[in-house]
PDB file of C-alpha atoms in Angstrom:
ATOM      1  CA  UNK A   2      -6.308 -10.676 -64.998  1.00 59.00           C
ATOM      2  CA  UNK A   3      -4.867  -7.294 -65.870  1.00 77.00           C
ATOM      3  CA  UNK A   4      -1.681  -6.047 -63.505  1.00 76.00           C
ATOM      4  CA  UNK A   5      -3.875  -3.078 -62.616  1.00 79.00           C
ATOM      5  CA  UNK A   6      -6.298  -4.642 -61.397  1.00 77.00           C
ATOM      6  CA  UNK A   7      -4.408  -7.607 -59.919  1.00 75.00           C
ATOM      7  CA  UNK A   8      -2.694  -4.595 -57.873  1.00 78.00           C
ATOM      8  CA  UNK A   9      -6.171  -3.016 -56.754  1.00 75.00           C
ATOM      9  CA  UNK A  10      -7.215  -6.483 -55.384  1.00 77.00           C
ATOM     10  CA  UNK A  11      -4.273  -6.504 -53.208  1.00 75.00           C
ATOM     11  CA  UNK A  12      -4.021  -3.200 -51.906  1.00 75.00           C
ATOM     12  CA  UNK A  13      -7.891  -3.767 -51.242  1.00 77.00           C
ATOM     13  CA  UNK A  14      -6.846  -6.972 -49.674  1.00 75.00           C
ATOM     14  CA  UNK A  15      -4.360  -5.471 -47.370  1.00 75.00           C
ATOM     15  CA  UNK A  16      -6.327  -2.751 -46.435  1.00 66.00           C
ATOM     16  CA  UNK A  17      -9.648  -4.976 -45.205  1.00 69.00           C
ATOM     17  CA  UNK A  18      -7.167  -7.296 -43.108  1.00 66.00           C
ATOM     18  CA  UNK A  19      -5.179  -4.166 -41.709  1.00 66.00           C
ATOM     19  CA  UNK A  20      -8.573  -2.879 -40.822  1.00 66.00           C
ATOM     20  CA  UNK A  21      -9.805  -6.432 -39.091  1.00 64.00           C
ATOM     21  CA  UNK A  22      -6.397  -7.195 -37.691  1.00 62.00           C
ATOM     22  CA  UNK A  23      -6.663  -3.498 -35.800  1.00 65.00           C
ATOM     23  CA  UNK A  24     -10.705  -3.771 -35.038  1.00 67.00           C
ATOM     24  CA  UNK A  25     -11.554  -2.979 -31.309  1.00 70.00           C
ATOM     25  CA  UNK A  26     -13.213  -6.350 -29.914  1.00 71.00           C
ATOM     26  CA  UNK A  27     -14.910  -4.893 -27.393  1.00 76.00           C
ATOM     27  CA  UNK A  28     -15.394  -1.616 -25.798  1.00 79.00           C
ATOM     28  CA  UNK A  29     -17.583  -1.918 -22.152  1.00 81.00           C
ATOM     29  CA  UNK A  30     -18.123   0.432 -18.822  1.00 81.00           C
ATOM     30  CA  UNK A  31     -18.336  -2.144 -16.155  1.00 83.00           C
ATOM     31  CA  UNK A  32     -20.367  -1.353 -12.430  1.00 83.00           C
ATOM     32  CA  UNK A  33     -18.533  -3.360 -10.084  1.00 80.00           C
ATOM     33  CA  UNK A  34     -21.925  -5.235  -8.343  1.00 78.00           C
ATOM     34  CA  UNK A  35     -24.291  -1.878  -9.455  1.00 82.00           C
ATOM     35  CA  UNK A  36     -22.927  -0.026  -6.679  1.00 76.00           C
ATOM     36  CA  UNK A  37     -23.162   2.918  -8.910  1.00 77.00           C
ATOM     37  CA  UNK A  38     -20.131   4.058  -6.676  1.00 73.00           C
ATOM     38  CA  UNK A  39     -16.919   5.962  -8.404  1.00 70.00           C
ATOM     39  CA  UNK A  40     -14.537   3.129  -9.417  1.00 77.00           C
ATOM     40  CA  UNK A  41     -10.828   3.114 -11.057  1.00 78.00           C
ATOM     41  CA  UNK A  42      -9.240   0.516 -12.686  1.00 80.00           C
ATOM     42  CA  UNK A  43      -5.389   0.205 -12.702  1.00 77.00           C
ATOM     43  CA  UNK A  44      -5.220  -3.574 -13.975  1.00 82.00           C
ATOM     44  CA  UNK A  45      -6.447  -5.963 -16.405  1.00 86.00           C
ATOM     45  CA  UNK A  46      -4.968  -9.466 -16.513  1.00 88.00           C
ATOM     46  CA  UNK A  47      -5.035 -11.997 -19.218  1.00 88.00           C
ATOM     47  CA  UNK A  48      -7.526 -15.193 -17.832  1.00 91.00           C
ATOM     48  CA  UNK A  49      -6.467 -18.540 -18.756  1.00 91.00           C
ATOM     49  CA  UNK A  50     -10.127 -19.072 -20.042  1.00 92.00           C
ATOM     50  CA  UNK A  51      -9.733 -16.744 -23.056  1.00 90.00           C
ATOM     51  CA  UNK A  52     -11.239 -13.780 -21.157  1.00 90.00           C
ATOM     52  CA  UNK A  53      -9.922 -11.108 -18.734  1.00 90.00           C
ATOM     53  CA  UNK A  54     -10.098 -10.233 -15.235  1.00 89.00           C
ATOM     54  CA  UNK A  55     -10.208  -6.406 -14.638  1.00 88.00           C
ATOM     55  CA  UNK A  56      -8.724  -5.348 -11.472  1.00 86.00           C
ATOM     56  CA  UNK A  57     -10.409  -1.870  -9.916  1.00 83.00           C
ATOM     57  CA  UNK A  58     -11.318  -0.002  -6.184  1.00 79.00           C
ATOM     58  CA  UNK A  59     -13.744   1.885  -5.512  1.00 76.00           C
ATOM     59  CA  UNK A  60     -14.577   3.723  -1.925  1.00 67.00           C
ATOM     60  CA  UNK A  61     -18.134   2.024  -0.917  1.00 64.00           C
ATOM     61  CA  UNK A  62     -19.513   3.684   2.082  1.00 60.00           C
ATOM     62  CA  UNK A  63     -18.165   7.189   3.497  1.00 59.00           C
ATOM     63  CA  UNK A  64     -18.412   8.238   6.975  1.00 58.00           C
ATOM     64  CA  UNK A  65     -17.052  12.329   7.175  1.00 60.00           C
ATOM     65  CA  UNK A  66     -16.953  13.805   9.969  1.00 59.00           C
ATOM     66  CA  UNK A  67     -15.277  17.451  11.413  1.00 56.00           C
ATOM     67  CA  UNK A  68     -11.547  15.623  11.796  1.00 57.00           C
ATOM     68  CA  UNK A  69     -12.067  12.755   9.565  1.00 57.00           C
ATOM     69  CA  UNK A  70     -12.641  10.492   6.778  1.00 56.00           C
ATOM     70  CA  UNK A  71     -13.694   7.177   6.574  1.00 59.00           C
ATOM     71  CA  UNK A  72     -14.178   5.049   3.686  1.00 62.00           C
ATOM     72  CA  UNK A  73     -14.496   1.242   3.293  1.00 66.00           C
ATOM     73  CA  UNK A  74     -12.481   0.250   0.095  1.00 70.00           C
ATOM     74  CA  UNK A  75     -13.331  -2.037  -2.098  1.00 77.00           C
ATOM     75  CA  UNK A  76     -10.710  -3.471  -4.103  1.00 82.00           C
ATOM     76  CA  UNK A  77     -12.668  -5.743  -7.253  1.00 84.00           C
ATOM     77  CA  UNK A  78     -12.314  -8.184  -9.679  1.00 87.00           C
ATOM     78  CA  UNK A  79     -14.429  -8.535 -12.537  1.00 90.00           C
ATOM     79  CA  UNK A  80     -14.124 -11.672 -14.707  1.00 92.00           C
ATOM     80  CA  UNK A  81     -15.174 -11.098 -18.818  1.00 92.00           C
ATOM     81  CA  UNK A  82     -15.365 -13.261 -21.462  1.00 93.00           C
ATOM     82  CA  UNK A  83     -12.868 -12.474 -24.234  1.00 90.00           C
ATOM     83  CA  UNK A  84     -15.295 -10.116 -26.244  1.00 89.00           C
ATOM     84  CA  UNK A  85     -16.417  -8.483 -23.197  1.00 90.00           C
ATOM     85  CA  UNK A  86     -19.091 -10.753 -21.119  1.00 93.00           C
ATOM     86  CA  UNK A  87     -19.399  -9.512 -17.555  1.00 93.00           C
ATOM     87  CA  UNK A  88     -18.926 -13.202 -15.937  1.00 94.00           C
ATOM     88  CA  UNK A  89     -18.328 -12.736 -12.830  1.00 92.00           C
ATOM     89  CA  UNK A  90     -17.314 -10.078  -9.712  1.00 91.00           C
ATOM     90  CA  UNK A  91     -15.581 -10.478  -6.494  1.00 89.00           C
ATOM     91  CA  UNK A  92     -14.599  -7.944  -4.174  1.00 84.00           C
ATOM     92  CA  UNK A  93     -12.191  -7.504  -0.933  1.00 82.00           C
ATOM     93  CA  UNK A  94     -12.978  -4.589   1.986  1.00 75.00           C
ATOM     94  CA  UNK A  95     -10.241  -2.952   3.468  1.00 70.00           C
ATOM     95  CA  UNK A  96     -11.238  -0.530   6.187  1.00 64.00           C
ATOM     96  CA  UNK A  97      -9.086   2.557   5.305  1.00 61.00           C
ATOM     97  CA  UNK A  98      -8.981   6.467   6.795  1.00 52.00           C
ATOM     98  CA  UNK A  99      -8.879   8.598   3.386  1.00 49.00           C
ATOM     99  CA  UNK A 100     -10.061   9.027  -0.049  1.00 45.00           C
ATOM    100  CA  UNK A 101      -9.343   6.212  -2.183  1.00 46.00           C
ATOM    101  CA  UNK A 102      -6.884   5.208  -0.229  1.00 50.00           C
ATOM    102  CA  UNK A 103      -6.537   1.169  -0.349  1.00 53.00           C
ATOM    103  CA  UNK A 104      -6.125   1.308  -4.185  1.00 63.00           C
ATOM    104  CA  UNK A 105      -5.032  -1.750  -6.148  1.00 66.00           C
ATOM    105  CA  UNK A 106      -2.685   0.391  -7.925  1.00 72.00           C
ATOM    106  CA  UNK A 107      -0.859  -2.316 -10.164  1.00 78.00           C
ATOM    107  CA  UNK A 108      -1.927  -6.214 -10.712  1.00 84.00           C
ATOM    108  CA  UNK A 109      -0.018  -9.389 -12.570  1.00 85.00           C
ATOM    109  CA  UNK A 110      -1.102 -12.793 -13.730  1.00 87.00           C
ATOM    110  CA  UNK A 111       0.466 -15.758 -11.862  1.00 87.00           C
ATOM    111  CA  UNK A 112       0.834 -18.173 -14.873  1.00 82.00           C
ATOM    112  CA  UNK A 113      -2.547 -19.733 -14.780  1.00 82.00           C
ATOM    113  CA  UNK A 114      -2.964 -19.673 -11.129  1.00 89.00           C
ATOM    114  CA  UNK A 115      -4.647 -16.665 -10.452  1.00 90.00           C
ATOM    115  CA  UNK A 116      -3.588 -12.795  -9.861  1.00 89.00           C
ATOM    116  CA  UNK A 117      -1.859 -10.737  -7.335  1.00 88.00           C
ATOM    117  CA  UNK A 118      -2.552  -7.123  -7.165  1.00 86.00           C
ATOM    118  CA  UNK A 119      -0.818  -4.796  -4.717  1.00 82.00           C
ATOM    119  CA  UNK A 120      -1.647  -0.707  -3.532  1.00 77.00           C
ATOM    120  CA  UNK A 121      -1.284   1.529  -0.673  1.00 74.00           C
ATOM    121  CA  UNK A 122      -3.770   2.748   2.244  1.00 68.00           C
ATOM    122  CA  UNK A 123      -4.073   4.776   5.022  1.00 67.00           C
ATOM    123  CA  UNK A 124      -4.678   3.654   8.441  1.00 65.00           C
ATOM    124  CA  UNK A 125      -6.541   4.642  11.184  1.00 64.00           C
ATOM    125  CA  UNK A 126      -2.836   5.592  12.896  1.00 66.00           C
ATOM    126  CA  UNK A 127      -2.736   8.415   9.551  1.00 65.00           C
ATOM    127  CA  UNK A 128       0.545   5.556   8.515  1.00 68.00           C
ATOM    128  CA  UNK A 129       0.435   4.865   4.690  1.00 71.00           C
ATOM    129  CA  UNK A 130       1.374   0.823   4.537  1.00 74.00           C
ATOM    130  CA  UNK A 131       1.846  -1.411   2.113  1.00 77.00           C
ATOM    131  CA  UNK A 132      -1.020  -3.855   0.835  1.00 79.00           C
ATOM    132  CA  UNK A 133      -0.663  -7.203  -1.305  1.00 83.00           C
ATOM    133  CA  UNK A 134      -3.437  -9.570  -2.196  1.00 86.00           C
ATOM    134  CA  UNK A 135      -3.797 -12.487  -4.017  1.00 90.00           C
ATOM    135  CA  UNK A 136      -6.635 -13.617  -5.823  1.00 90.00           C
ATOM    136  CA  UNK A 137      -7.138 -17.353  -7.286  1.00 92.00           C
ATOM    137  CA  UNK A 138      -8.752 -17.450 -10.776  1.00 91.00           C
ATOM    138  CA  UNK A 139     -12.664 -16.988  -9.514  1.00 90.00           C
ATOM    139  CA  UNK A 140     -11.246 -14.090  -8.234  1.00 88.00           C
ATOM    140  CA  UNK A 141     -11.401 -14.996  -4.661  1.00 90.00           C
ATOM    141  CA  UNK A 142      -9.513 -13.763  -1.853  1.00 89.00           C
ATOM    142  CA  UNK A 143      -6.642 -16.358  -0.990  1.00 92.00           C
ATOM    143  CA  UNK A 144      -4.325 -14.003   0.989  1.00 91.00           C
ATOM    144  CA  UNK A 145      -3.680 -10.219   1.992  1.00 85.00           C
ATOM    145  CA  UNK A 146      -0.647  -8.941   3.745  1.00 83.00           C
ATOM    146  CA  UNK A 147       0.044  -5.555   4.825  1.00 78.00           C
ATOM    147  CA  UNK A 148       4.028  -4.172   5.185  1.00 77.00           C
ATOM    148  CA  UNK A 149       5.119  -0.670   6.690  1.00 71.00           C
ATOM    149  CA  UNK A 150       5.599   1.414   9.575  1.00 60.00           C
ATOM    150  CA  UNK A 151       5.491   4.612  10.034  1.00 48.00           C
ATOM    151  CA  UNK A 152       6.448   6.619   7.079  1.00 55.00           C
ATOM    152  CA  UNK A 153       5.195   7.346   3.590  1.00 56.00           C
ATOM    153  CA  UNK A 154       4.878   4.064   1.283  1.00 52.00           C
ATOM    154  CA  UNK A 155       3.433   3.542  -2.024  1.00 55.00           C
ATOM    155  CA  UNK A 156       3.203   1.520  -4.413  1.00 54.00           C
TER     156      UNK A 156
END
């Protein structure tokens, strides 16, 4: 075999696996249980399993009134396969008095154990407080714990 053409076979070569080794696996729009709701997602954790577990909130039900707002905040979880497979969904309520307020704002993997995501809301008292929540792998709700007085907190 010729240099020349030796040298086009590799620079083909290393093209075609710097093309494969930078090839988008997946690329999906998930509705967290078809609520068909405005949802944000500020997470998505590595699963043990291969796949991922995308951590989002979305405000479910509004109540407005003249002096106030009232959502019901849904923080979720949804569970993929590593090229994308919707899996599974969970989903935690937190009662909260403002637009997307109760958001999972930032999320981490426990080492195989599950996730932990934490965010901010408003209660009814118009205080911002902390709120942390862990999740075990299915994406179930094993804890939540609120921190704050009054003041402005975020995380």
């Amino acid at each position: 075999m010729s240099k020349r053409l030796l040298r086009a076979a590799l620079a083909l070569w290393i093209c075609a696996a710097t093309i494969l080794a930078n090839a988008q696996v997946f690329n999906e729009r998930y509705d967290l249980l078809d609520m068909g709701r405005p949802q944000e997602s500020y997470g998505i954790e590595y699963h043990p399993d291969g796949g991922y577990m995308v951590v989002s909130v979305s405000a479910d039900l509004d109540t407005i009134t003249v002096d106030s707002i009232l959502n019901t905040v849904t923080i979720g979880l949804t569970h993929t396969s590593g090229t994308g497979v919707k899996l599974a969904e969970r989903r935690l309520h937190r009662n909260a008095a403002g637009c997307f307020i109760g958001w999972a704002n930032c999320s981490d993997s426990i080492g195989g154990q599950g996730f932990v995501t934490g965010g901010s809301r408003h209660t009814f008292s118009n205080v911002i407080e902390l709120l942390l929540v862990r999740f075990d792998l299915l994406g179930d709700t094993l804890w939540t714990s609120t921190f704050g007085s009054p003041g402005q907190f975020w995380i």
